[in-house]
Coordinates of C-alpha atoms in Angstrom, one line a residue:
X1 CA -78.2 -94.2 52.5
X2 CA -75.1 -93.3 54.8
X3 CA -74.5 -95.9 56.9
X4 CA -73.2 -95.2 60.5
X5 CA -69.2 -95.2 61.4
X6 CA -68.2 -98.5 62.6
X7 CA -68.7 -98.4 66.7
X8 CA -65.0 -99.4 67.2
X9 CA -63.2 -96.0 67.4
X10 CA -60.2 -95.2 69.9
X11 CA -62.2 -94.4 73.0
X12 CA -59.2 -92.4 73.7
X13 CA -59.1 -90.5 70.4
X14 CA -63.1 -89.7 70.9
X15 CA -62.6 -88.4 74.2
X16 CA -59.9 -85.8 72.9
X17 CA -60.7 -82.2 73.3
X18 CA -60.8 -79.9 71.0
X19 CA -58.5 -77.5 70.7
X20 CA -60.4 -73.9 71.6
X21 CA -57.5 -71.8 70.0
X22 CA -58.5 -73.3 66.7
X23 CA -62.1 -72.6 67.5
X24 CA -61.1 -69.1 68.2
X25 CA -59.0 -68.9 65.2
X26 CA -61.6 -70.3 62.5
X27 CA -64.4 -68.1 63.8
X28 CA -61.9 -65.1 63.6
X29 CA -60.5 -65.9 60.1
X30 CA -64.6 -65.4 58.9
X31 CA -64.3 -61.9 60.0
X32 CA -62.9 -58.9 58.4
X33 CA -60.6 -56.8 59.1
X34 CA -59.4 -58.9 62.3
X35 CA -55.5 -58.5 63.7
X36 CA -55.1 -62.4 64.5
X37 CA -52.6 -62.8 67.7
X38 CA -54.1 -66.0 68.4
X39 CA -51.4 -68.6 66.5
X40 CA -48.0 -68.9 68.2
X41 CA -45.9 -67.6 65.0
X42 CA -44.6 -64.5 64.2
X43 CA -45.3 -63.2 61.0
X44 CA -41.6 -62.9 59.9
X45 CA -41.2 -64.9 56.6
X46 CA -38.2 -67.3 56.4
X47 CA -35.3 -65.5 55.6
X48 CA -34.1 -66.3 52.3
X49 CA -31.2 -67.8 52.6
X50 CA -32.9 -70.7 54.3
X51 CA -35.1 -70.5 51.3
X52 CA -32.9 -70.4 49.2
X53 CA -31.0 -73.5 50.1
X54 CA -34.2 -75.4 50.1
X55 CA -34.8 -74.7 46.4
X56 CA -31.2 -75.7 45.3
X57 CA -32.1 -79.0 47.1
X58 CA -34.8 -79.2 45.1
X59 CA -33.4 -78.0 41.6
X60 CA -31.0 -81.3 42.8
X61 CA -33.5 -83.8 43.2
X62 CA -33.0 -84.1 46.8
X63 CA -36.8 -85.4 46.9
X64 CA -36.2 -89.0 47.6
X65 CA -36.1 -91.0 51.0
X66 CA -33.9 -89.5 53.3
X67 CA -32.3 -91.8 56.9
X68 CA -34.9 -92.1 59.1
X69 CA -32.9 -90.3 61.7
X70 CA -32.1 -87.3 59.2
X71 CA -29.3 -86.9 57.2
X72 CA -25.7 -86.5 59.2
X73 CA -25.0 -83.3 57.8
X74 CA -27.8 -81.9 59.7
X75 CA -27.2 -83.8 62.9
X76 CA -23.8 -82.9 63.0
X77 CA -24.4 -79.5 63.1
X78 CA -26.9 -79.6 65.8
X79 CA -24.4 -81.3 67.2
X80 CA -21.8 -78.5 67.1
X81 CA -25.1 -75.9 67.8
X82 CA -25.5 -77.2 70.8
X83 CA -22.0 -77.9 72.0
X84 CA -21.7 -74.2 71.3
X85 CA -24.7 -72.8 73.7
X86 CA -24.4 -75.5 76.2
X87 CA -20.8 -76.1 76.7
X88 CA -21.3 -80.0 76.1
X89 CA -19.8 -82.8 73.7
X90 CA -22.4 -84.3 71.6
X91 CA -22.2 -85.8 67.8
X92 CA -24.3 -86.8 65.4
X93 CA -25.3 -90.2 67.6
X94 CA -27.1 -87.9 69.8
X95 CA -29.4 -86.2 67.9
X96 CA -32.2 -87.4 65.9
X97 CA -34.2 -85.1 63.1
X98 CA -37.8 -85.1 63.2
X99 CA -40.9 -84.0 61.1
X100 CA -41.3 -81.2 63.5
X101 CA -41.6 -80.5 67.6
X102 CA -44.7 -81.9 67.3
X103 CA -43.6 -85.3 66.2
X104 CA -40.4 -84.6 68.9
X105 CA -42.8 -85.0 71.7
X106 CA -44.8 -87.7 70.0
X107 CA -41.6 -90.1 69.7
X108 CA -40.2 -89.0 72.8
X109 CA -43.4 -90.1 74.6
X110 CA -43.6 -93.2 72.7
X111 CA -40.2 -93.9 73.3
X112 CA -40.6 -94.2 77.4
X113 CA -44.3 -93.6 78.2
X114 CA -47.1 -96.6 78.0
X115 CA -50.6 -97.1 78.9
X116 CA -51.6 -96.8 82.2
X117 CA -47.6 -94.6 83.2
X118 CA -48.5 -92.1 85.5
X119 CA -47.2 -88.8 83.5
X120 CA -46.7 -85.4 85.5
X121 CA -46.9 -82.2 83.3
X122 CA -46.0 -79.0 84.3
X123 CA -48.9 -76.3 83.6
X124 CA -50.1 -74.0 82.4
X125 CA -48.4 -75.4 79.0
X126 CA -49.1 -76.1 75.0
X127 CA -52.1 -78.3 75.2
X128 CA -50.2 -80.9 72.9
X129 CA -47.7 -81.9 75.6
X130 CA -50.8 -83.0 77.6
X131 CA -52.7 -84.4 74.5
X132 CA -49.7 -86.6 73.5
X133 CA -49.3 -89.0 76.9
X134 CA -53.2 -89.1 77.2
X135 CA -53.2 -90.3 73.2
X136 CA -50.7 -92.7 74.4
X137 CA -53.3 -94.0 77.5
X138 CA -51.0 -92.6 80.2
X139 CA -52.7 -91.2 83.5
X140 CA -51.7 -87.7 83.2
X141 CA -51.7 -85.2 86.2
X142 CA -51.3 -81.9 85.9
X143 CA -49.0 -79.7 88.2
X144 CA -49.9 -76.1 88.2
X145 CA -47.1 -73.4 88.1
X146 CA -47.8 -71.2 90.8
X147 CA -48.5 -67.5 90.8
X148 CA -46.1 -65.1 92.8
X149 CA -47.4 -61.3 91.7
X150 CA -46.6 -60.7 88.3
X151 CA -44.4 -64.1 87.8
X152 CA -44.6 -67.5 87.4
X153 CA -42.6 -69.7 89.6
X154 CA -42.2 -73.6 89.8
X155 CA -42.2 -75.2 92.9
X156 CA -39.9 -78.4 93.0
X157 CA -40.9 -79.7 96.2
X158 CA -44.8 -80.0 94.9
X159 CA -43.4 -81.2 91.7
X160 CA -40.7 -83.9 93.2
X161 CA -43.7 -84.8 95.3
X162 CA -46.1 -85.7 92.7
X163 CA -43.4 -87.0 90.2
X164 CA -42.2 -89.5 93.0
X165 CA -44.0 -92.7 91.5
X166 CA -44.2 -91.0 87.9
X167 CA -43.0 -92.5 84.7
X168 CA -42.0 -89.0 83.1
X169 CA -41.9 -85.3 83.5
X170 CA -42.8 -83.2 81.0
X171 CA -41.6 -79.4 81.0
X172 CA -41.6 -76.8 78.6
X173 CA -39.3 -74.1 79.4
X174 CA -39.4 -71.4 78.2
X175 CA -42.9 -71.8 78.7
X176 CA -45.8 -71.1 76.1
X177 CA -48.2 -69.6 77.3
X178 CA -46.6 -67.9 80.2
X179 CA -43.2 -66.9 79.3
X180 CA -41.7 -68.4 82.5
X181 CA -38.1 -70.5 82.8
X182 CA -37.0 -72.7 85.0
X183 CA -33.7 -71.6 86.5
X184 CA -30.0 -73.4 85.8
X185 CA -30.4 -74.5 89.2
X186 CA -34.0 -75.7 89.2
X187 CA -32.7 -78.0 85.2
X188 CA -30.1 -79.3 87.9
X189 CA -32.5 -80.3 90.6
X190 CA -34.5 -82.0 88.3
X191 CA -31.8 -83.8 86.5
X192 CA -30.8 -85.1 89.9
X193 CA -34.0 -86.2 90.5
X194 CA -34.8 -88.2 87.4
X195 CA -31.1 -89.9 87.8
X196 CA -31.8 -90.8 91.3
X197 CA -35.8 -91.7 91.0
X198 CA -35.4 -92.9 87.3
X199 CA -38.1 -91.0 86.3
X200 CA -38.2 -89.9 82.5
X201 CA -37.5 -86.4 81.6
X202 CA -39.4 -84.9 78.3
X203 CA -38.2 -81.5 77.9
X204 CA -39.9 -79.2 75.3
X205 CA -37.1 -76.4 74.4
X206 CA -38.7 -74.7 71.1
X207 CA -38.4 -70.8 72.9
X208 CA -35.2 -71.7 73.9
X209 CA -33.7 -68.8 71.6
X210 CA -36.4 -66.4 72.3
X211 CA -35.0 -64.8 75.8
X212 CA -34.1 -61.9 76.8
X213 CA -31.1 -62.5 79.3
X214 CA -28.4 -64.4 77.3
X215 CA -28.0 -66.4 74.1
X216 CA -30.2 -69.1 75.4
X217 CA -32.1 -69.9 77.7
X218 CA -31.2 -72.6 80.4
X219 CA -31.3 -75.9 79.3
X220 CA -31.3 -79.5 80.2
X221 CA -29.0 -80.0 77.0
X222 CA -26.2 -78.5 80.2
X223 CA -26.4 -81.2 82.6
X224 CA -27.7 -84.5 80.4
X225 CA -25.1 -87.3 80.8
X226 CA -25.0 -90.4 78.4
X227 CA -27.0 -92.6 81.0
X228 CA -29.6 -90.0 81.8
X229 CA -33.8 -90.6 81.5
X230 CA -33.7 -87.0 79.3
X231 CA -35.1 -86.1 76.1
X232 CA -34.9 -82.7 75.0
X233 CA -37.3 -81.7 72.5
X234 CA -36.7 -78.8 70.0
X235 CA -38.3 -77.2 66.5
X236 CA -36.9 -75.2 63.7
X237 CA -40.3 -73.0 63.7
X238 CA -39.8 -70.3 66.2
X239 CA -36.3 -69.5 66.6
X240 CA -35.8 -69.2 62.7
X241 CA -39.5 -68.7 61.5
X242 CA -40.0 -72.0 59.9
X243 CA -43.1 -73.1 61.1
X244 CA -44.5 -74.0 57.6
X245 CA -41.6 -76.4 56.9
X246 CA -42.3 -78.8 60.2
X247 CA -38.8 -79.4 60.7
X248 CA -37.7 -80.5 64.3
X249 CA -35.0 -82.6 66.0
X250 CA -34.3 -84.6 69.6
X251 CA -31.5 -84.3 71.5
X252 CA -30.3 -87.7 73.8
X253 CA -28.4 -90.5 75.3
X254 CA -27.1 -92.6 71.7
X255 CA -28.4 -95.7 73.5
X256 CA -31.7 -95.2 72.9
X257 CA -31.4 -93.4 69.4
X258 CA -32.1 -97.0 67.6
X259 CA -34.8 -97.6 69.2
X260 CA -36.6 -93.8 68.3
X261 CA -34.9 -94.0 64.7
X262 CA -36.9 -96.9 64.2
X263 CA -40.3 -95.7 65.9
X264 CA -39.5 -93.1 63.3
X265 CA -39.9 -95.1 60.1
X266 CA -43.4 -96.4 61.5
X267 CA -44.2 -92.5 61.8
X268 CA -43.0 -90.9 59.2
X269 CA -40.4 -92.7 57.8
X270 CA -37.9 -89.5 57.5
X271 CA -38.0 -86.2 57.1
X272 CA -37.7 -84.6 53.1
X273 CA -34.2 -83.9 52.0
X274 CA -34.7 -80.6 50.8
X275 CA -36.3 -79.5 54.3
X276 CA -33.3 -80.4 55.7
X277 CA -31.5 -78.7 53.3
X278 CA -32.7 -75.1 54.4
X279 CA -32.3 -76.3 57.9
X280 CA -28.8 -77.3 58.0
X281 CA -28.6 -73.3 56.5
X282 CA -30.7 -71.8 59.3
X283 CA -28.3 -73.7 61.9
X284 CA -24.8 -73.0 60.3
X285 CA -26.5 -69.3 58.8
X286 CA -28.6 -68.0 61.0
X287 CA -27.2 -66.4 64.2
X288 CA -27.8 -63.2 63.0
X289 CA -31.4 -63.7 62.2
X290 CA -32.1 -64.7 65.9
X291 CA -30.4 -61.5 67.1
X292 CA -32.8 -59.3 64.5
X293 CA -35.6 -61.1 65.7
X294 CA -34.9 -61.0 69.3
X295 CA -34.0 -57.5 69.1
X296 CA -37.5 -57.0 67.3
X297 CA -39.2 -59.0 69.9
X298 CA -37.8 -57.2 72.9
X299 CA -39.6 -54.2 71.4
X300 CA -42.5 -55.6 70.9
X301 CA -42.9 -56.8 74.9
X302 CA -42.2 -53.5 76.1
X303 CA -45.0 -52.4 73.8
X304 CA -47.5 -54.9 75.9
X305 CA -46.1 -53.8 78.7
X306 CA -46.7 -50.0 78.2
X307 CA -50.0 -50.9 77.3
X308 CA -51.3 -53.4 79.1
X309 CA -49.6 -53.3 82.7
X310 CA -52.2 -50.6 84.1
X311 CA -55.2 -51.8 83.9
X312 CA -57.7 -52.3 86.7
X313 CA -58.4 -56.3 87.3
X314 CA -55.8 -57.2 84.7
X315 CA -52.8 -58.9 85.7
X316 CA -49.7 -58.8 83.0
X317 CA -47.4 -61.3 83.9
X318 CA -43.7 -60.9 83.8
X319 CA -42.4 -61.8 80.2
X320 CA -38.4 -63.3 80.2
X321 CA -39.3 -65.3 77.5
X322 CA -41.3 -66.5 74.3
X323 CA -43.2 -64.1 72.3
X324 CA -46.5 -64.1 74.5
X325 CA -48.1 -61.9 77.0
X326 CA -49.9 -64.0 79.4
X327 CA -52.7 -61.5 81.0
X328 CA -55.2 -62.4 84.0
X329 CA -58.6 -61.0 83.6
X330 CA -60.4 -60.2 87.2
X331 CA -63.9 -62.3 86.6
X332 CA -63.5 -64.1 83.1
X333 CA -65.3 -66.8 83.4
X334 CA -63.5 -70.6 83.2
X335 CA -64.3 -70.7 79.2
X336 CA -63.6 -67.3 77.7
X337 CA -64.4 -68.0 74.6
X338 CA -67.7 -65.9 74.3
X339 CA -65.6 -63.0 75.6
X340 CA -62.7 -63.9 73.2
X341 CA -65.4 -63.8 70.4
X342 CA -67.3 -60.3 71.4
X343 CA -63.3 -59.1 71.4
X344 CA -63.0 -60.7 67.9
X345 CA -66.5 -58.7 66.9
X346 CA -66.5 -55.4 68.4
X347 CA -62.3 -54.9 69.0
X348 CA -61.2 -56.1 65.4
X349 CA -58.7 -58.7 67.2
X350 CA -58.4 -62.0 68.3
X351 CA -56.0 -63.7 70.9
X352 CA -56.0 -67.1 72.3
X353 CA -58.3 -68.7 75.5
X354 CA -56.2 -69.1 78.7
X355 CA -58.2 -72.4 79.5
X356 CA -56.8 -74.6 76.2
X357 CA -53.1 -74.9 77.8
X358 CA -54.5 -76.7 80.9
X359 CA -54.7 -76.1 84.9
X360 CA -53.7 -72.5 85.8
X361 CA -54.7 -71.2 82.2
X362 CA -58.4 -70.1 82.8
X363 CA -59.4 -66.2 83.3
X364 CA -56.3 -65.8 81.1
X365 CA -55.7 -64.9 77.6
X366 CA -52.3 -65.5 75.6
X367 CA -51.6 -62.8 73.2
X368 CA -48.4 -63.7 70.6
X369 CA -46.5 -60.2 69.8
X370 CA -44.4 -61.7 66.9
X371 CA -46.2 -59.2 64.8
X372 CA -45.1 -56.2 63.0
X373 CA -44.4 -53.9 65.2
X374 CA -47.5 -50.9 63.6
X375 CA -49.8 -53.8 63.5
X376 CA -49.1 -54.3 66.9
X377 CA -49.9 -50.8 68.3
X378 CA -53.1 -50.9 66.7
X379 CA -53.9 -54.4 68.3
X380 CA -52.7 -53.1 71.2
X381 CA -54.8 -49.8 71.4
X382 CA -58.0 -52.2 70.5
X383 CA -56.9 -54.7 73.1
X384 CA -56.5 -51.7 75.7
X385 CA -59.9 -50.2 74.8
X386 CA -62.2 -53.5 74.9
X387 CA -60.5 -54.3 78.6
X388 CA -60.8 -50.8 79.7
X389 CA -64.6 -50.8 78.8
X390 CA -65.6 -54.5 78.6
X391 CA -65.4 -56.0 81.9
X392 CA -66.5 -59.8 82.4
X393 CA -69.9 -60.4 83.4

């Protein structure tokens, strides 16, 4: 006979929602014949060379315990990345490696956020950089990014307002879903801020390589000074299509690196030596593949664009960023998931519910274009046809 779970479960962990872009995606991935653009990857394989310094690590044995804060190859040279795009002076003490952005945010948040902090997170946003302060028992309130025509924009007095008796900040710019950055001026305001209020900043940078204006886009990496409450929180998965590898690192002030390095080992202990191997290639290799990718992405948007911008009751945001189309639908109801699934039926495609990345999200969809670019006209023509002749009830 099967004997009930024991009634002491994390009340916290129970209470966890579901995320509804899985639920999309598992229904969808039952279906044939479906385009997903539901999963925030393109489908660009690694490029070999990254590959192909993984397997030599490998043929070497490089499969045994690494330093919890990754090796100091690697940190170096996102070191010297970084000093490059951001005009700064870090070294290896400033940079930790981690088992993906995931895990960044995880040990950032551990790192300065405990039960009961009052955490203010800037939305629409991934739902895991909500998830991750209320796993951690934090009070989390979100702050909505507000909607000016087709753009985003952030409004600093709102957020300096709620943020005054805040523990930490959390941003992620470039933004997923929306595409939207925060300006060099608004990184500086809020740097200011957190110096002056000694709030906690926990910045979420994985796009940061996927804009269209520049090499990168504007960063807290610019303005962080050795005493500064800032954690910048970056991944190996989008800029050089590495999702599968889970491969991330943290930039920040060296005095707190020993205390993350050891919240590591109770994590993860460290992450694999051969992972790292084809990640110190990506960051000394792999400018080139970022410009090809870019360059393939920037054709993509104005493929959404063309398609997508003239619709009656749809609204297609302004895209300076990411791989995502953020679209308003006039009338979808706060959980689009039954229309997301008639889409996935009748339209052969599948994109992701507005309402799983937080306040601001619902009567939205997110649609990734990191697909081949023929795949994406067809998704594209489907996506233009349901909308044109589905409206919400």
């Amino acid at each position: 006979m099967d004997r009930p779970l024991p009634p002491a479960l994390s009340p916290i962990a129970q209470q966890l929602s579901e995320s509804s872009i899985r639920t999309i995606a598992n229904f969808g991935m039952t279906q044939a014949d479906v385009i997903p653009l539901w999963f925030g990857e393109s489908d660009i394989p690694t490029p070999d060379f990254i590959r192909q310094a993984a397997a030599h690590g490998l043929e070497q044995g490089d499969t045994r315990y690494t330093p919890n804060n990754g090796i100091p190859a690697l940190r170096t040279a996102l070191a010297e990345y970084q000093n490059r795009l951001y005009d700064q002076q870090f070294d290896q003490h400033n940079i930790v490696v981690t088992v993906s952005g995931t895990n960044a945010v995880m040990l950032a948040a551990q790192t300065c956020i405990s039960a009961g902090d009052k955490v203010v997170v800037i939305t629409p946003v991934f739902p895991t950089l909500f998830a991750v302060p209320q796993l951690l028992g934090a009070k989390v309130e979100q702050l909505q990014l507000s909607q000016n025509g087709h753009r985003f924009e952030l409004d600093l007095d709102a957020l300096f307002h709620a943020a005054k008796d805040a523990k930490a900040i959390v941003i992620n710019s470039p933004n997923n879903p929306t595409g939207w950055c925060a300006t060099k001026e608004q990184i500086e305001a809020i740097c200011e801020f957190a110096r002056r209020e000694n709030v906690w900043v926990i910045s979420d940078e994985v796009y940061a390589r996927h804009t269209y204006e520049g090499d990168s886009a504007p960063s807290f990496c610019t303005f962080m000074r050795e005493s500064d409450p800032i954690i910048v929180c970056n991944s190996f998965s989008k800029a050089w299509c590495m999702t599968g590898w889970r491969l991330g690192w943290l930039t920040l002030p060296r005095a707190i690196t020993p205390t993350i390095t050891k919240l590591i080992e109770f994590n993860v202990s460290c992450a694999p030596g051969f992972v790292q191997a084809g990640g110190l290639a990506a960051i000394t290799q792999g400018e080139r593949f970022i410009e090809q990718t870019r360059e393939r992405f920037l054709t993509a948007r104005d493929m959404v664009a063309q398609a997508l911008s003239d619709i009656p009751g749809v609204t297609l945001y302004d895209m300076p960023a990411t791989f995502y189309a953020f679209v308003k639908i006039d009338g979808l109801a706060a959980n689009s998931q039954a229309y997301i699934l008639r889409m996935i039926e009748e339209a052969k495609v599948g994109v992701a519910p507005g309402e799983a990345f937080g306040l601001g999200g619902s009567e939205h969809l997110r649609i990734c274009y990191g697909c081949d670019l023929a795949v994406l006209a067809t998704a594209l023509e489907r996506i233009r046809d349901f909308l044109l002749t589905h409206r919400p009830e």
